[in-house]
Every structure is written in C-alpha cells, then in structure tokens.
Short mmCIF file of C-alpha atoms and ligand atoms in Angstrom, two decimals:
data_model
loop_
_atom_site.label_atom_id
_atom_site.label_comp_id
_atom_site.label_asym_id
_atom_site.label_seq_id
_atom_site.Cartn_x
_atom_site.Cartn_y
_atom_site.Cartn_z
CA UNK A 130 1.19 13.84 16.12
CA UNK A 131 2.56 12.52 19.17
CA UNK A 132 0.76 9.66 20.95
CA UNK A 133 1.19 8.37 24.48
CA UNK A 134 -0.86 6.05 26.80
CA UNK A 135 -3.09 7.25 29.45
CA UNK A 136 -5.01 5.63 32.31
CA UNK A 137 -7.43 6.80 34.89
CA UNK A 138 -10.87 8.29 34.93
CA UNK A 139 -11.50 10.20 31.51
CA UNK A 140 -14.30 12.43 33.09
CA UNK A 141 -11.87 13.47 35.40
CA UNK A 142 -8.99 13.77 33.33
CA UNK A 143 -8.35 17.57 32.17
CA UNK A 144 -7.95 17.85 28.41
CA UNK A 145 -8.63 20.04 25.54
CA UNK A 146 -10.79 17.43 23.70
CA UNK A 147 -11.88 14.37 24.97
CA UNK A 148 -12.98 11.99 22.46
CA UNK A 149 -15.62 9.14 23.08
CA UNK A 150 -17.74 6.67 21.14
CA UNK A 151 -21.68 5.85 20.90
CA UNK A 152 -23.04 3.05 18.96
CA UNK A 153 -26.02 3.40 16.59
CA UNK A 154 -29.19 2.79 18.64
CA UNK A 155 -27.79 4.86 21.41
CA UNK A 156 -25.83 2.32 23.14
CA UNK A 157 -22.84 4.03 25.29
CA UNK A 158 -19.14 2.55 25.59
CA UNK A 159 -18.25 1.93 29.07
CA UNK A 160 -16.24 5.37 29.44
CA UNK A 161 -19.22 7.11 27.42
CA UNK A 162 -21.31 5.95 30.43
CA UNK A 163 -19.29 6.84 33.11
CA UNK A 164 -18.69 10.43 31.59
CA UNK A 165 -22.74 10.84 30.64
CA UNK A 166 -23.16 10.06 34.28
CA UNK A 167 -20.46 12.90 35.50
CA UNK A 168 -22.11 15.11 33.15
CA UNK A 169 -25.58 14.77 34.36
CA UNK A 170 -26.65 12.99 31.18
CA UNK A 171 -24.90 15.42 28.39
CA UNK A 172 -24.36 12.27 25.85
CA UNK A 173 -27.83 11.07 26.40
CA UNK A 174 -29.53 14.34 26.07
CA UNK A 175 -27.30 14.62 22.75
CA UNK A 176 -28.59 11.32 21.42
CA UNK A 177 -32.17 12.26 22.48
CA UNK A 178 -31.88 15.67 20.48
CA UNK A 179 -31.38 13.37 17.33
CA UNK A 180 -28.32 15.38 16.01
CA UNK A 181 -26.26 12.20 16.62
CA UNK A 182 -27.68 8.93 15.14
CA UNK A 183 -24.33 6.96 15.86
CA UNK A 184 -23.70 6.29 12.31
CA UNK A 185 -19.82 5.28 11.74
CA UNK A 186 -17.71 8.21 11.40
CA UNK A 187 -20.54 10.98 12.53
CA UNK A 188 -19.57 13.04 15.22
CA UNK A 189 -20.79 16.22 17.15
CA UNK A 190 -18.71 18.49 19.37
CA UNK A 191 -19.99 20.09 22.80
CA UNK A 192 -18.41 22.56 24.44
CA UNK A 193 -17.56 22.89 28.09
CA UNK A 194 -19.91 20.24 29.29
CA UNK A 195 -20.68 20.52 32.77
CA UNK A 196 -19.32 18.07 35.37
CA UNK A 197 -16.28 17.23 33.33
CA UNK A 198 -12.82 18.36 33.33
CA UNK A 199 -12.51 18.70 29.41
CA UNK A 200 -12.98 21.67 27.20
CA UNK A 201 -14.40 19.66 24.56
CA UNK A 202 -16.47 16.62 24.15
CA UNK A 203 -16.14 14.88 20.94
CA UNK A 204 -18.89 12.14 20.45
CA UNK A 205 -18.32 9.91 17.77
CA UNK A 206 -20.42 7.48 16.17
CA UNK A 207 -19.40 4.12 15.76
CA UNK A 208 -22.09 2.45 13.85
CA UNK A 209 -23.89 -0.73 14.78
CA UNK A 210 -22.10 -2.57 17.84
CA UNK A 211 -22.13 -6.03 15.99
CA UNK A 212 -21.00 -4.57 12.79
CA UNK A 213 -17.62 -3.42 14.15
CA UNK A 214 -14.72 -4.45 11.97
CA UNK A 215 -11.17 -3.55 11.06
CA UNK A 216 -12.63 -1.35 8.23
CA UNK A 217 -15.37 0.57 10.48
CA UNK A 218 -12.74 0.88 13.37
CA UNK A 219 -10.38 2.56 10.78
CA UNK A 220 -12.95 4.78 9.94
CA UNK A 221 -14.38 5.83 13.43
CA UNK A 222 -10.91 6.37 14.67
CA UNK A 223 -10.02 8.71 11.25
CA UNK A 224 -13.62 10.63 11.59
CA UNK A 225 -12.46 11.29 15.31
CA UNK A 226 -8.95 12.81 14.76
CA UNK A 227 -10.17 14.71 11.59
CA UNK A 228 -12.92 16.14 13.62
CA UNK A 229 -10.38 17.02 16.52
CA UNK A 230 -8.03 18.78 14.09
CA UNK A 231 -10.81 21.00 12.73
CA UNK A 232 -10.63 22.67 16.53
CA UNK A 233 -8.19 24.42 18.20
CA UNK A 234 -7.33 21.68 20.65
CA UNK A 235 -3.59 21.44 20.99
CA UNK A 236 -4.30 17.88 22.61
CA UNK A 237 -6.52 15.37 23.06
CA UNK A 238 -7.80 12.01 25.19
CA UNK A 239 -8.94 9.32 22.99
CA UNK A 240 -11.38 6.75 24.37
CA UNK A 241 -11.68 4.45 21.50
CA UNK A 242 -9.59 1.74 22.48
CA UNK A 243 -12.48 -0.04 24.50
CA UNK A 244 -14.38 -0.99 21.47
CA UNK A 245 -14.28 -4.65 20.50
CA UNK A 246 -12.96 -5.28 16.94
CA UNK A 247 -12.99 -8.85 16.00
CA UNK A 248 -10.90 -10.04 19.13
CA UNK A 249 -7.96 -7.41 17.84
CA UNK A 250 -6.02 -6.64 21.08
CA UNK A 251 -5.18 -3.24 22.59
CA UNK A 252 -1.87 -3.04 20.90
CA UNK A 253 -3.85 -3.12 17.54
CA UNK A 254 -6.07 -0.71 18.34
CA UNK A 255 -3.30 2.02 19.73
CA UNK A 256 -1.36 1.30 16.63
CA UNK A 257 -4.03 1.94 14.30
CA UNK A 258 -4.73 5.19 16.03
CA UNK A 259 -0.84 6.26 15.87
CA UNK A 260 -1.07 5.26 11.99
CA UNK A 261 -3.96 7.32 11.33
CA UNK A 262 -2.52 10.35 13.23
CA UNK A 263 0.69 10.28 11.24
CA UNK A 264 -1.29 9.95 8.12
CA UNK A 265 -3.41 12.87 9.08
CA UNK A 266 -0.41 14.97 9.64
CA UNK A 267 1.14 14.12 6.37
CA UNK A 268 2.07 16.85 3.92
CA UNK A 269 4.02 17.19 0.60
CA UNK A 270 5.29 20.31 0.25
CA UNK A 271 9.17 19.92 -0.88
CA UNK A 272 8.62 21.42 -4.12
CA UNK A 273 6.21 24.21 -3.07
CA UNK A 274 7.86 27.59 -2.51
CA UNK A 275 5.31 28.62 -0.06
CA UNK A 276 4.67 25.84 2.79
CA UNK A 277 1.42 25.76 4.47
CA UNK A 278 1.09 27.85 7.80
CA UNK A 279 -2.34 27.22 9.03
CA UNK A 280 -1.99 23.67 9.99
CA UNK A 281 -4.10 22.09 12.50
CA UNK A 282 -2.55 22.65 15.98
CA UNK A 283 -3.59 19.30 17.49
CA UNK A 284 0.02 18.08 18.26
CA UNK A 285 -0.71 15.48 21.01
CA UNK A 286 -2.77 12.59 21.64
CA UNK A 287 -3.26 10.42 24.94
CA UNK A 288 -4.62 6.93 24.13
CA UNK A 289 -6.75 5.95 27.09
CA UNK A 290 -6.60 2.36 28.27
CA UNK A 291 -8.38 0.74 31.05
CA UNK A 292 -5.36 -0.89 33.15
CA UNK A 293 -1.37 -1.51 33.05
CA UNK A 294 -1.96 -4.58 31.16
CA UNK A 295 -3.47 -2.78 28.26
CA UNK A 296 -1.03 0.05 28.76
CA UNK A 297 2.00 -2.17 27.95
CA UNK A 298 0.30 -3.55 24.51
CA UNK A 299 -0.77 -0.10 23.92
CA UNK A 300 2.75 1.33 24.04
CA UNK A 301 4.11 -1.63 21.74
CA UNK A 302 1.40 -0.92 19.44
CA UNK A 303 2.32 2.85 19.30
CA UNK A 304 5.47 2.03 18.71
CA UNK A 305 4.89 -0.10 15.72
CA UNK A 306 2.23 2.35 14.35
CA UNK A 307 5.00 5.40 14.53
CA UNK A 308 7.66 3.08 12.75
CA UNK A 309 5.31 1.94 9.97
CA UNK A 310 3.91 5.58 9.36
CA UNK A 311 7.72 6.72 9.32
CA UNK A 312 8.27 3.99 6.76
CA UNK A 313 4.99 5.11 4.74
CA UNK A 314 6.17 8.74 4.74
CA UNK A 315 9.56 7.87 3.25
CA UNK A 316 7.75 5.94 0.63
CA UNK A 317 5.18 8.91 0.08
CA UNK A 318 8.01 11.38 -0.02
CA UNK A 319 9.78 9.57 -2.52
CA UNK A 320 6.94 8.59 -4.79
CA UNK A 321 5.54 12.29 -4.71
CA UNK A 322 8.77 13.72 -5.75
CA UNK A 323 8.80 14.32 -9.55
CA UNK A 324 10.83 12.43 -12.18
CA UNK A 325 13.30 15.19 -12.78
CA UNK A 326 14.27 15.21 -8.95
CA UNK A 327 13.72 11.77 -7.97
CA UNK A 328 15.91 10.11 -10.68
CA UNK A 329 17.81 6.75 -9.87
CA UNK A 330 20.85 8.47 -8.73
CA UNK A 331 18.70 10.38 -6.02
CA UNK A 332 16.89 7.29 -5.03
CA UNK A 333 20.32 5.74 -4.44
CA UNK A 334 21.50 8.54 -2.51
CA UNK A 335 18.34 8.50 -0.39
CA UNK A 336 19.01 4.61 0.46
CA UNK A 337 22.58 5.60 1.35
CA UNK A 338 21.07 8.30 3.73
CA UNK A 339 19.02 5.50 5.15
CA UNK A 340 22.04 3.42 5.59
CA UNK A 341 24.01 6.37 7.35
CA UNK A 342 21.21 6.90 9.57
CA UNK A 343 20.55 3.46 10.68
CA UNK A 344 23.69 1.49 12.26
CA UNK A 345 21.80 -1.77 11.21
CA UNK A 346 21.43 -0.78 7.28
CA UNK A 347 24.38 -1.00 5.30
CA UNK A 348 23.60 0.17 1.78
CA UNK A 349 25.60 -0.66 -1.82
CA UNK A 350 25.07 0.74 -5.12
CA UNK A 351 25.80 -0.72 -8.21
CA UNK A 352 26.45 1.65 -11.40
CA UNK A 353 25.82 0.39 -14.86
CA UNK A 354 29.78 -0.50 -15.13
CA UNK A 355 29.33 -3.07 -12.39
CA UNK A 356 25.77 -4.13 -13.88
CA UNK A 357 27.25 -5.01 -17.06
CA UNK A 358 30.08 -7.00 -15.48
CA UNK A 359 27.30 -8.86 -13.91
CA UNK A 360 25.71 -9.46 -17.45
CA UNK A 361 22.36 -7.59 -16.43
CA UNK A 362 21.53 -6.91 -20.29
CA UNK A 363 17.86 -7.08 -19.46
CA UNK A 364 17.93 -4.20 -16.86
CA UNK A 365 20.42 -2.25 -18.91
CA UNK A 366 18.45 -2.41 -22.30
CA UNK A 367 15.55 -0.34 -20.16
CA UNK A 368 18.23 2.58 -19.21
CA UNK A 369 19.58 2.37 -22.64
CA UNK A 370 17.25 5.11 -23.92
CA UNK A 371 17.70 7.27 -20.71
CA UNK A 372 20.35 10.07 -20.05
CA UNK A 373 19.94 9.20 -16.25
CA UNK A 374 22.28 6.28 -15.44
CA UNK A 375 20.51 3.20 -13.90
CA UNK A 376 21.57 2.03 -10.34
CA UNK A 377 20.96 -1.26 -8.34
CA UNK A 378 20.41 -0.18 -4.96
CA UNK A 379 21.28 -2.85 -2.12
CA UNK A 380 20.16 -2.15 1.09
CA UNK A 381 21.05 -5.03 3.83
CA UNK A 382 19.15 -4.90 7.33
CA UNK A 383 21.00 -6.92 9.75
CA UNK A 384 18.78 -7.37 12.76
CA UNK A 385 19.85 -10.84 13.99
CA UNK A 386 22.87 -10.21 16.04
CA UNK A 387 23.50 -13.85 17.22
CA UNK A 388 26.78 -15.62 15.27
CA UNK A 389 24.25 -18.08 13.73
CA UNK A 390 23.59 -16.34 10.21
CA UNK A 391 20.22 -16.62 9.58
CA UNK A 392 19.02 -16.54 5.69
CA UNK A 393 17.41 -12.96 5.05
CA UNK A 394 13.98 -12.05 3.73
CA UNK A 395 14.91 -10.38 0.23
CA UNK A 396 12.54 -7.44 -0.88
CA UNK A 397 13.12 -6.52 -4.57
CA UNK A 398 11.36 -2.95 -5.47
CA UNK A 399 10.77 -1.77 -8.96
CA UNK A 400 12.32 1.64 -9.13
CA UNK A 401 11.50 2.89 -12.45
CA UNK A 402 11.79 6.76 -11.74
CA UNK A 403 9.66 7.78 -14.84
CA UNK A 404 7.99 5.38 -16.86
CA UNK A 405 7.16 7.01 -20.61
CA UNK A 406 7.03 3.56 -22.13
CA UNK A 407 9.89 3.97 -24.17
CA UNK A 408 9.50 3.50 -28.05
CA UNK A 409 6.10 1.82 -27.36
CA UNK A 410 5.38 5.08 -26.09
CA UNK A 411 2.32 5.93 -23.69
CA UNK A 412 -0.48 8.22 -24.65
CA UNK A 413 0.06 11.71 -22.95
CA UNK A 414 -3.22 11.69 -20.67
CA UNK A 415 -1.84 10.88 -17.28
CA UNK A 416 1.40 10.22 -18.12
CA UNK A 417 2.91 12.26 -15.50
CA UNK A 418 1.52 9.77 -12.90
CA UNK A 419 4.41 7.49 -14.28
CA UNK A 420 6.70 9.39 -11.80
CA UNK A 421 5.13 6.99 -9.39
CA UNK A 422 6.52 3.69 -11.12
CA UNK A 423 9.33 3.79 -8.51
CA UNK A 424 6.77 3.04 -5.71
CA UNK A 425 7.55 -0.47 -5.06
CA UNK A 426 11.64 0.45 -4.69
CA UNK A 427 10.17 3.32 -2.22
CA UNK A 428 7.88 0.89 -0.40
CA UNK A 429 11.18 -1.29 -0.04
CA UNK A 430 13.10 1.21 1.49
CA UNK A 431 10.19 2.42 3.57
CA UNK A 432 9.90 -1.05 4.87
CA UNK A 433 13.50 -1.32 5.94
CA UNK A 434 13.02 2.22 7.77
CA UNK A 435 10.25 0.87 9.63
CA UNK A 436 11.87 -2.42 10.62
CA UNK A 437 15.10 -0.51 11.51
CA UNK A 438 13.26 1.86 13.75
CA UNK A 439 11.56 -1.28 15.63
CA UNK A 440 14.98 -2.83 15.51
CA UNK A 441 13.41 -6.31 14.51
CA UNK A 442 15.34 -9.15 15.37
CA UNK A 443 15.25 -10.34 11.73
CA UNK A 444 17.37 -10.07 8.34
CA UNK A 445 16.04 -8.40 5.38
CA UNK A 446 17.62 -7.19 2.38
CA UNK A 447 16.12 -4.68 0.03
CA UNK A 448 17.02 -4.91 -3.87
CA UNK A 449 16.01 -1.93 -5.81
CA UNK A 450 16.43 -1.83 -9.57
CA UNK A 451 16.45 1.95 -10.18
CA UNK A 452 15.86 3.21 -14.05
CA UNK A 453 13.97 5.52 -16.53
CA UNK A 454 12.20 4.18 -19.28
CA UNK A 455 12.37 7.07 -22.29
CA UNK A 456 12.68 6.65 -26.07
CA UNK A 457 15.58 7.97 -27.70
CA UNK A 458 17.96 6.76 -30.80
CA UNK A 459 19.67 4.31 -28.04
CA UNK A 460 16.61 3.08 -26.67
CA UNK A 461 15.47 -0.61 -26.95
CA UNK A 462 12.84 -1.53 -29.70
CA UNK A 463 10.03 -3.59 -30.09
CA UNK A 464 11.79 -6.92 -31.57
CA UNK A 465 15.10 -6.48 -29.79
CA UNK A 466 16.26 -9.64 -28.11
CA UNK A 467 18.33 -9.00 -24.98
CA UNK A 468 20.57 -11.55 -22.65
CA UNK A 469 19.23 -11.64 -18.97
CA UNK A 470 21.79 -12.11 -16.00
CA UNK A 471 20.38 -15.69 -15.73
CA UNK A 472 21.40 -16.50 -19.28
CA UNK A 473 17.76 -16.39 -20.62
CA UNK A 474 17.20 -14.42 -23.37
CA UNK A 475 14.26 -12.23 -23.97
CA UNK A 476 12.41 -10.72 -26.96
CA UNK A 477 11.20 -7.33 -26.15
CA UNK A 478 7.77 -6.86 -27.99
CA UNK A 479 6.41 -3.92 -25.90
CA UNK A 480 9.19 -1.56 -24.24
CA UNK A 481 6.36 -0.40 -21.98
CA UNK A 482 6.72 -3.66 -20.32
CA UNK A 483 10.01 -2.57 -18.64
CA UNK A 484 9.25 -3.42 -14.91
CA UNK A 485 9.76 -7.09 -15.40
CA UNK A 486 12.90 -6.52 -17.58
CA UNK A 487 14.57 -4.68 -14.56
CA UNK A 488 13.08 -6.96 -11.80
CA UNK A 489 14.29 -10.36 -13.56
CA UNK A 490 17.98 -9.22 -13.25
CA UNK A 491 17.67 -7.78 -9.77
CA UNK A 492 16.01 -11.16 -8.67
CA UNK A 493 18.65 -13.20 -9.93
CA UNK A 494 21.26 -11.01 -8.31
CA UNK A 495 19.30 -11.46 -5.13
CA UNK A 496 19.92 -15.15 -5.20
CA UNK A 497 23.56 -14.55 -3.75
CA UNK A 498 22.15 -13.71 -0.36
CA UNK A 499 20.61 -17.31 -0.36
CA UNK A 500 17.16 -15.73 0.51
CA UNK A 501 14.65 -17.71 2.73
CA UNK A 502 11.88 -15.62 0.81
CA UNK A 503 11.51 -13.06 -1.96
CA UNK A 504 9.16 -10.83 -2.48
CA UNK A 505 8.87 -8.40 -5.25
CA UNK A 506 6.98 -5.19 -5.31
CA UNK A 507 6.00 -3.43 -8.41
CA UNK A 508 3.68 -1.05 -10.26
CA UNK A 509 3.62 -3.64 -12.77
CA UNK A 510 0.50 -3.60 -14.83
CA UNK A 511 -2.47 -1.65 -15.88
CA UNK A 512 -4.19 -4.56 -16.06
CA UNK A 513 -4.17 -4.84 -12.22
CA UNK A 514 -5.97 -1.56 -11.61
CA UNK A 515 -8.72 -2.80 -14.08
CA UNK A 516 -9.01 -6.21 -12.05
CA UNK A 517 -8.76 -4.85 -8.46
CA UNK A 518 -9.09 -1.06 -8.17
CA UNK A 519 -7.20 0.72 -5.80
CA UNK A 520 -8.56 -1.38 -2.85
CA UNK A 521 -5.96 -4.72 -3.35
CA UNK A 522 -2.68 -5.09 -4.38
CA UNK A 523 -2.56 -8.21 -6.82
CA UNK A 524 -0.92 -11.24 -5.18
CA UNK A 525 0.79 -14.13 -7.03
CA UNK A 526 3.73 -16.61 -6.25
CA UNK A 527 4.86 -20.10 -6.04
CA UNK A 528 4.64 -20.73 -2.15
CA UNK A 529 0.72 -20.95 -1.02
CA UNK A 530 2.30 -20.41 2.56
CA UNK A 531 3.84 -17.39 1.89
CA UNK A 532 0.99 -16.05 -0.24
CA UNK A 533 -1.60 -16.79 2.86
CA UNK A 534 1.07 -15.32 5.32
CA UNK A 535 0.84 -12.10 3.10
CA UNK A 536 -2.87 -11.92 2.79
CA UNK A 537 -3.17 -12.36 6.45
CA UNK A 538 -0.82 -9.52 7.22
CA UNK A 539 -2.98 -7.58 4.59
CA UNK A 540 -6.09 -8.14 6.25
CA UNK A 541 -4.58 -7.07 10.05
CA UNK A 542 -2.97 -4.00 8.51
CA UNK A 543 -5.83 -3.05 6.48
CA UNK A 544 -3.57 -3.10 3.76
CA UNK A 545 -5.28 -5.88 1.73
CA UNK A 546 -3.85 -7.93 -1.28
CA UNK A 547 -5.93 -10.61 -3.39
CA UNK A 548 -4.49 -13.59 -4.81
CA UNK A 549 -4.64 -14.33 -8.46
CA UNK A 550 -3.68 -17.57 -10.21
CA UNK A 551 -0.32 -18.55 -11.54
CA UNK A 552 -1.33 -21.38 -13.61
CA UNK A 553 1.36 -22.83 -15.97
CA UNK A 554 -1.39 -22.29 -18.84
CA UNK A 555 -1.06 -18.52 -18.66
CA UNK A 556 2.69 -18.87 -18.95
CA UNK A 557 2.50 -20.26 -22.55
CA UNK A 558 1.31 -16.98 -23.57
CA UNK A 559 5.05 -15.65 -23.37
CA UNK A 560 6.35 -18.13 -25.88
CA UNK A 561 8.57 -16.49 -28.67
CA UNK A 562 9.85 -17.93 -31.64
CA UNK A 563 13.10 -15.99 -31.61
CA UNK A 564 13.99 -15.99 -27.70
CA UNK A 565 13.61 -18.01 -24.42
CA UNK A 566 10.41 -15.46 -23.95
CA UNK A 567 8.63 -12.63 -25.03
CA UNK A 568 8.36 -9.72 -22.47
CA UNK A 569 4.52 -9.61 -23.05
CA UNK A 570 1.83 -12.14 -23.36
CA UNK A 571 -1.03 -10.40 -24.96
CA UNK A 572 -3.99 -8.29 -23.78
CA UNK A 573 -5.63 -11.41 -21.78
CA UNK A 574 -4.65 -11.79 -18.11
CA UNK A 575 -2.04 -8.78 -18.20
CA UNK A 576 -1.28 -9.19 -14.62
CA UNK A 577 -0.89 -12.81 -14.51
CA UNK A 578 1.48 -13.02 -17.52
CA UNK A 579 3.74 -10.33 -15.79
CA UNK A 580 3.90 -12.50 -12.90
CA UNK A 581 4.64 -15.68 -14.93
CA UNK A 582 7.48 -13.64 -16.52
CA UNK A 583 9.03 -12.74 -13.21
CA UNK A 584 8.14 -16.52 -12.06
CA UNK A 585 10.93 -17.75 -14.73
CA UNK A 586 13.44 -15.99 -12.63
CA UNK A 587 12.56 -17.46 -9.31
CA UNK A 588 12.83 -21.04 -9.81
CA UNK A 589 14.30 -22.70 -6.40
CA UNK A 590 12.83 -19.57 -4.43
CA UNK A 591 10.03 -19.18 -2.12
CA UNK A 592 8.55 -16.32 -3.94
CA UNK A 593 5.51 -13.81 -3.89
CA UNK A 594 4.80 -10.89 -6.47
CA UNK A 595 2.86 -8.04 -5.36
CA UNK A 596 1.30 -5.89 -8.00
CA UNK A 597 0.67 -2.35 -6.53
CA UNK A 598 -0.33 -0.57 -9.79
CA UNK A 599 -3.73 0.05 -8.29
CA UNK A 600 -2.72 0.71 -4.68
CA UNK A 601 0.70 2.81 -4.59
CA UNK A 602 -0.98 5.91 -5.32
CA UNK A 603 -4.36 7.86 -5.21
CA UNK A 604 -5.42 9.86 -8.39
CA UNK A 605 -8.02 12.87 -8.56
CA UNK A 606 -8.46 15.38 -5.77
CA UNK A 607 -6.41 13.04 -3.54
CA UNK A 608 -3.69 12.64 -5.70
CA UNK A 609 -0.54 11.33 -4.18
CA UNK A 610 1.34 8.30 -2.85
CA UNK A 611 -0.18 6.03 -0.48
CA UNK A 612 2.69 4.58 1.24
CA UNK A 613 1.18 1.05 0.53
CA UNK A 614 2.31 -1.90 0.88
CA UNK A 615 4.46 -0.72 3.66
CA UNK A 616 1.96 -1.72 6.19
CA UNK A 617 1.27 -5.23 4.92
CA UNK A 618 5.11 -5.99 4.61
CA UNK A 619 5.99 -4.71 8.08
CA UNK A 620 3.12 -6.91 9.33
CA UNK A 621 4.42 -9.82 7.62
CA UNK A 622 7.76 -9.43 8.78
CA UNK A 623 6.35 -8.59 12.66
CA UNK A 624 4.20 -11.85 12.40
CA UNK A 625 7.44 -13.88 11.34
CA UNK A 626 9.22 -12.42 14.14
CA UNK A 627 6.42 -13.51 16.65
CA UNK A 628 6.38 -16.89 15.12
CA UNK A 629 10.03 -17.73 15.26
CA UNK A 630 10.00 -16.68 19.09
N1 BES B 123 4.18 1.23 -15.05
C1 BES B 123 3.39 0.46 -16.00
C2 BES B 123 1.93 -0.18 -15.28
C3 BES B 123 1.00 0.72 -14.94
C4 BES B 123 0.16 1.46 -15.70
C5 BES B 123 0.98 1.24 -13.40
C6 BES B 123 -0.71 2.43 -15.20
C7 BES B 123 -0.34 1.88 -12.89
C8 BES B 123 -0.94 2.39 -13.83
C9 BES B 123 4.16 -0.49 -16.60
O1 BES B 123 5.49 -0.46 -16.95
C10 BES B 123 3.48 -0.73 -17.83
O2 BES B 123 3.44 0.19 -18.83
N2 BES B 123 2.86 -2.00 -18.09
C11 BES B 123 2.25 -2.28 -19.43
C12 BES B 123 2.34 -3.75 -19.75
C13 BES B 123 1.93 -4.05 -21.18
C14 BES B 123 2.67 -3.40 -21.99
C15 BES B 123 2.02 -5.51 -21.22
C16 BES B 123 0.76 -1.98 -19.33
O3 BES B 123 0.18 -2.38 -18.24
O4 BES B 123 -0.05 -1.41 -20.18
MN1 MN B 124 5.76 0.47 -18.80
ZN1 ZN B 125 6.34 0.68 -15.65
#
C-alpha cells in the first residue's frame, strides 16, 4: 500500500473511504466533529444508535453519508481517551485498515494522526500507519503454485495532517515506516522459506543481491576453507554433520561519507538454516519450525536493507554465520572438544546448543572491524520462549547504556525487549572439567547461560544479546515469520544518528 500525506478539510475531500476515530463515551476527535457537522450529525446518530461503543478497534462503515464528499465513512473506536497508548494506537490503526480492506475501496483518507499518543509526534504516527499498511499487505507465496488472486483492492492511503509542519514530519515518518517494512518483508520471506531452499548458500546469495542493489552495501562471503584458515573450529563443528557447506556472510553498510572513519555498529545474526539438533536430536513435533532458526541472520539483513533505503549516515556491519545442524557420521558428538577462533576450547555437551557455537566465532571475527557496539541477534533458547513468550525478546549484555538504548528503541517501535540478568554466578554453570567451557549450563536459566557463553567472546566489547526465540515467528493459525526485531534495531540506529547530530 502506497502512503502519501494530505492536508485540507476531510469533510470536503473526495475519497472512497474516509476513516475517523471516536472515543469510548462518545467523544469525537476534532476531524470527527467537523465531519459530523457537515453530515448533519451522522456520527452522533451512529453513536446514539448504540452500534458503536467506541471500544478500541471496533468499527462501523457508513455508505454515502449525506453532506460529505466520501463514498464510505469508516468510524473507528479508539477506546478511552486517557487510556490511549502505543499498543492501543497500533490496535486502532490496524483495525481501521483491516476493515477498509474488506471493502471495494481502492484508496482511503485516514484521519487518525490527530490522536494524542503519549506525546508521540506526527512522524511517529504516520510511520506506524505505513508499517501497519505494509504488514497487512504481506503475503508469502513463493512456494505456492497458485498465487492468491482475490486480494483487497485498497492500494493507496492518504494520511491526513493538520498543517505543513505536521506534513513534513509525517513524510519522514512514512519514509521510515516504508523502509522498516521493506526490511521486515525481506526478513519474513527468508524466514518463511523452507530449509531445503533457504540454505547457507542461498542466504549468502540473498546477501550478495542486497549488495548489488545498494551501492552502500558491500558483501563478502567466506566459505568453509576460508573459515578453516581463520581457525573457526567451533562454527565448522556445527556444519560438519551437514552436506550443505557453511558460509560466513559479511555485509558492510557504509553511510558515513566523510574521510573521518567512524567505528561501526556490528550486528551478528544467527543464520542456522535448519536446526534438527544434530546428534542430540530434537523431538519430531514442531521440528519444521526450526527452519526459522536463521531469523536472527535474516533480521540483520533486513535491518541493513532498511537503513540503506533511508541512507542513514552511520556505519553498520552485518555478520551472519550460516549453517545447518544435522546428524550424520561426521557430525559433532556430545563430549567432543573443539577450539574456537578465539583460542578458547569448548566441550560440546549438547549438539543442540549450536547457535552459540557459530556465534562465538562470528563475534571473534567481528573484532577486526573495531566495533563501537556489537549486538548479536539469535533464536538461541527455547527457555526464552518459556520466560517471555512471544511478546518480548530477551535482552542481556555487558553495557547498561546500550541495553537501556535498546529497551527504549523497543518501546518506541512497539517491538519490545525485556532485560534478564547476566551475573557472574550464572557463568559458573558453564564450567567443564575437560575444556575452557561447556556449551551448555544445565536446565536452569537457559537463556542466561546461553548469553554467558557468548559473553566469554565479547571481552573488551560493548555488547548486547537479543534472544528472539519467542518473537521471530508466530505459530498456530498465524504461523509465519514476524520480521522482528527489525523495528527495534532500525529505531536504535535512527536514535543513534539523531543523538550524533
Ligand atoms: N534454535 C534452538 C532454540 C529454539 C528452540 C528456538 C525452540 C525457538 C524455539 C537452539 O539451537 C536450541 O536448540 N537450544 C537448546 C539449548 C539447550 C540444549 C541448552 C534449547 O533451547 O533447548
Ligand atoms: Mn539447537
Ligand atoms: Zn538453534
């Protein structure tokens, strides 16, 4: 859906569908009042009828209301005025666009930017609309022989604003929302593709395609031979049981054109294209979902796409270790000891804790970019799904300022994280009698010990770890990749750019 900005009188603007908000208790927004007046009380009459209570997300469609220039008037409930917050606003905008998409309207004029949302500005609100519009339009059909044909005709949205100042802000917001949505779409597509198509080689090819498309992105791909030379014994031990060769994808986005070299933010994303568990094989039920185990890597590529679209003045490097984790005669086994690129040795007690084994070598590799910040993104532990469900990503790290900035970016973008402690007591669970560390720390605090393991490879770095095991995809009826945490990461980078100005 294409979104543009519109000023003027909504009541006299001709449109296929005018969208307005009313609050619970019957209070009208400013534009709703003007429209009500022009239509000789059509909205008040609707409220009086009792059909619309104003509950957040509820809506009623009126056809050809008298006195107005619109074919349809969609009145959307916004909940209680003083209870309006980011989550409710999201719900309202989503409900409005969903309802408009059930009609034959090809375009709509959306007047929901005037709602007060915790001091969020016109850019933020317009951005949310652009994001929601793109999300509703997302379809996965790459592996279906018949493409869906009866798609909703709604293709154009006009986002109404009061004046030129708001228009300027809203335009920026729409550009951001559209870029974030484009990044999320890439992330979702890669996530939804099955493991037999989305292999490490395929992921690398997609990264290369990104590099060809954006002049600011340079992509290098290391093959197993190159990784062997670098001493990535931990990463390679994971791919040894697989016939698909591993890849290390390095995508450098260069947005700072000045001669002064700015240290990059490095994003490291787990790119496990299928996780069967290896010799410590997983139970069969739901194993198909382990095609999503590369969503961290996909989110890193999606984030790079979004910031390249926005041409953000910042340097960001994406590092994606890509591998399968399968059992065969050459696979790593419980008890095996491998040497990571950092020189530290690892006793593999559970071959299913493979994410950390590929991430540690990728992070050691990332040190060559002299990063200002390192953030790794991984579907790392089932324990995180148990702890936080699908609403928040797990967040841990060694730098509280960085963590606070990410928490903040998560709140602002509606893509939230929640911090867990990374105390040294937990790290002791990784002790091994035979190597520098074990790759698992027992049943207790699995998300934290997973982060502790990665923490052993981030000495001297400002580092944060996002466990997206619960947030990267939905299961059940809405099964599919979510595109998270692209919104949080892009917001974090946007905030960084704004702070440096
Ligand atoms: N990719 C999984 C984590 C996962 C499981 C994500 C379920 C989402 C849903 C990861 O590689 C894994 O298998 N982790 C193990 C770690 C354990 C062996 C310490 C887990 O969570 O069971
Ligand atoms: Mn695993
Ligand atoms: Zn995994």
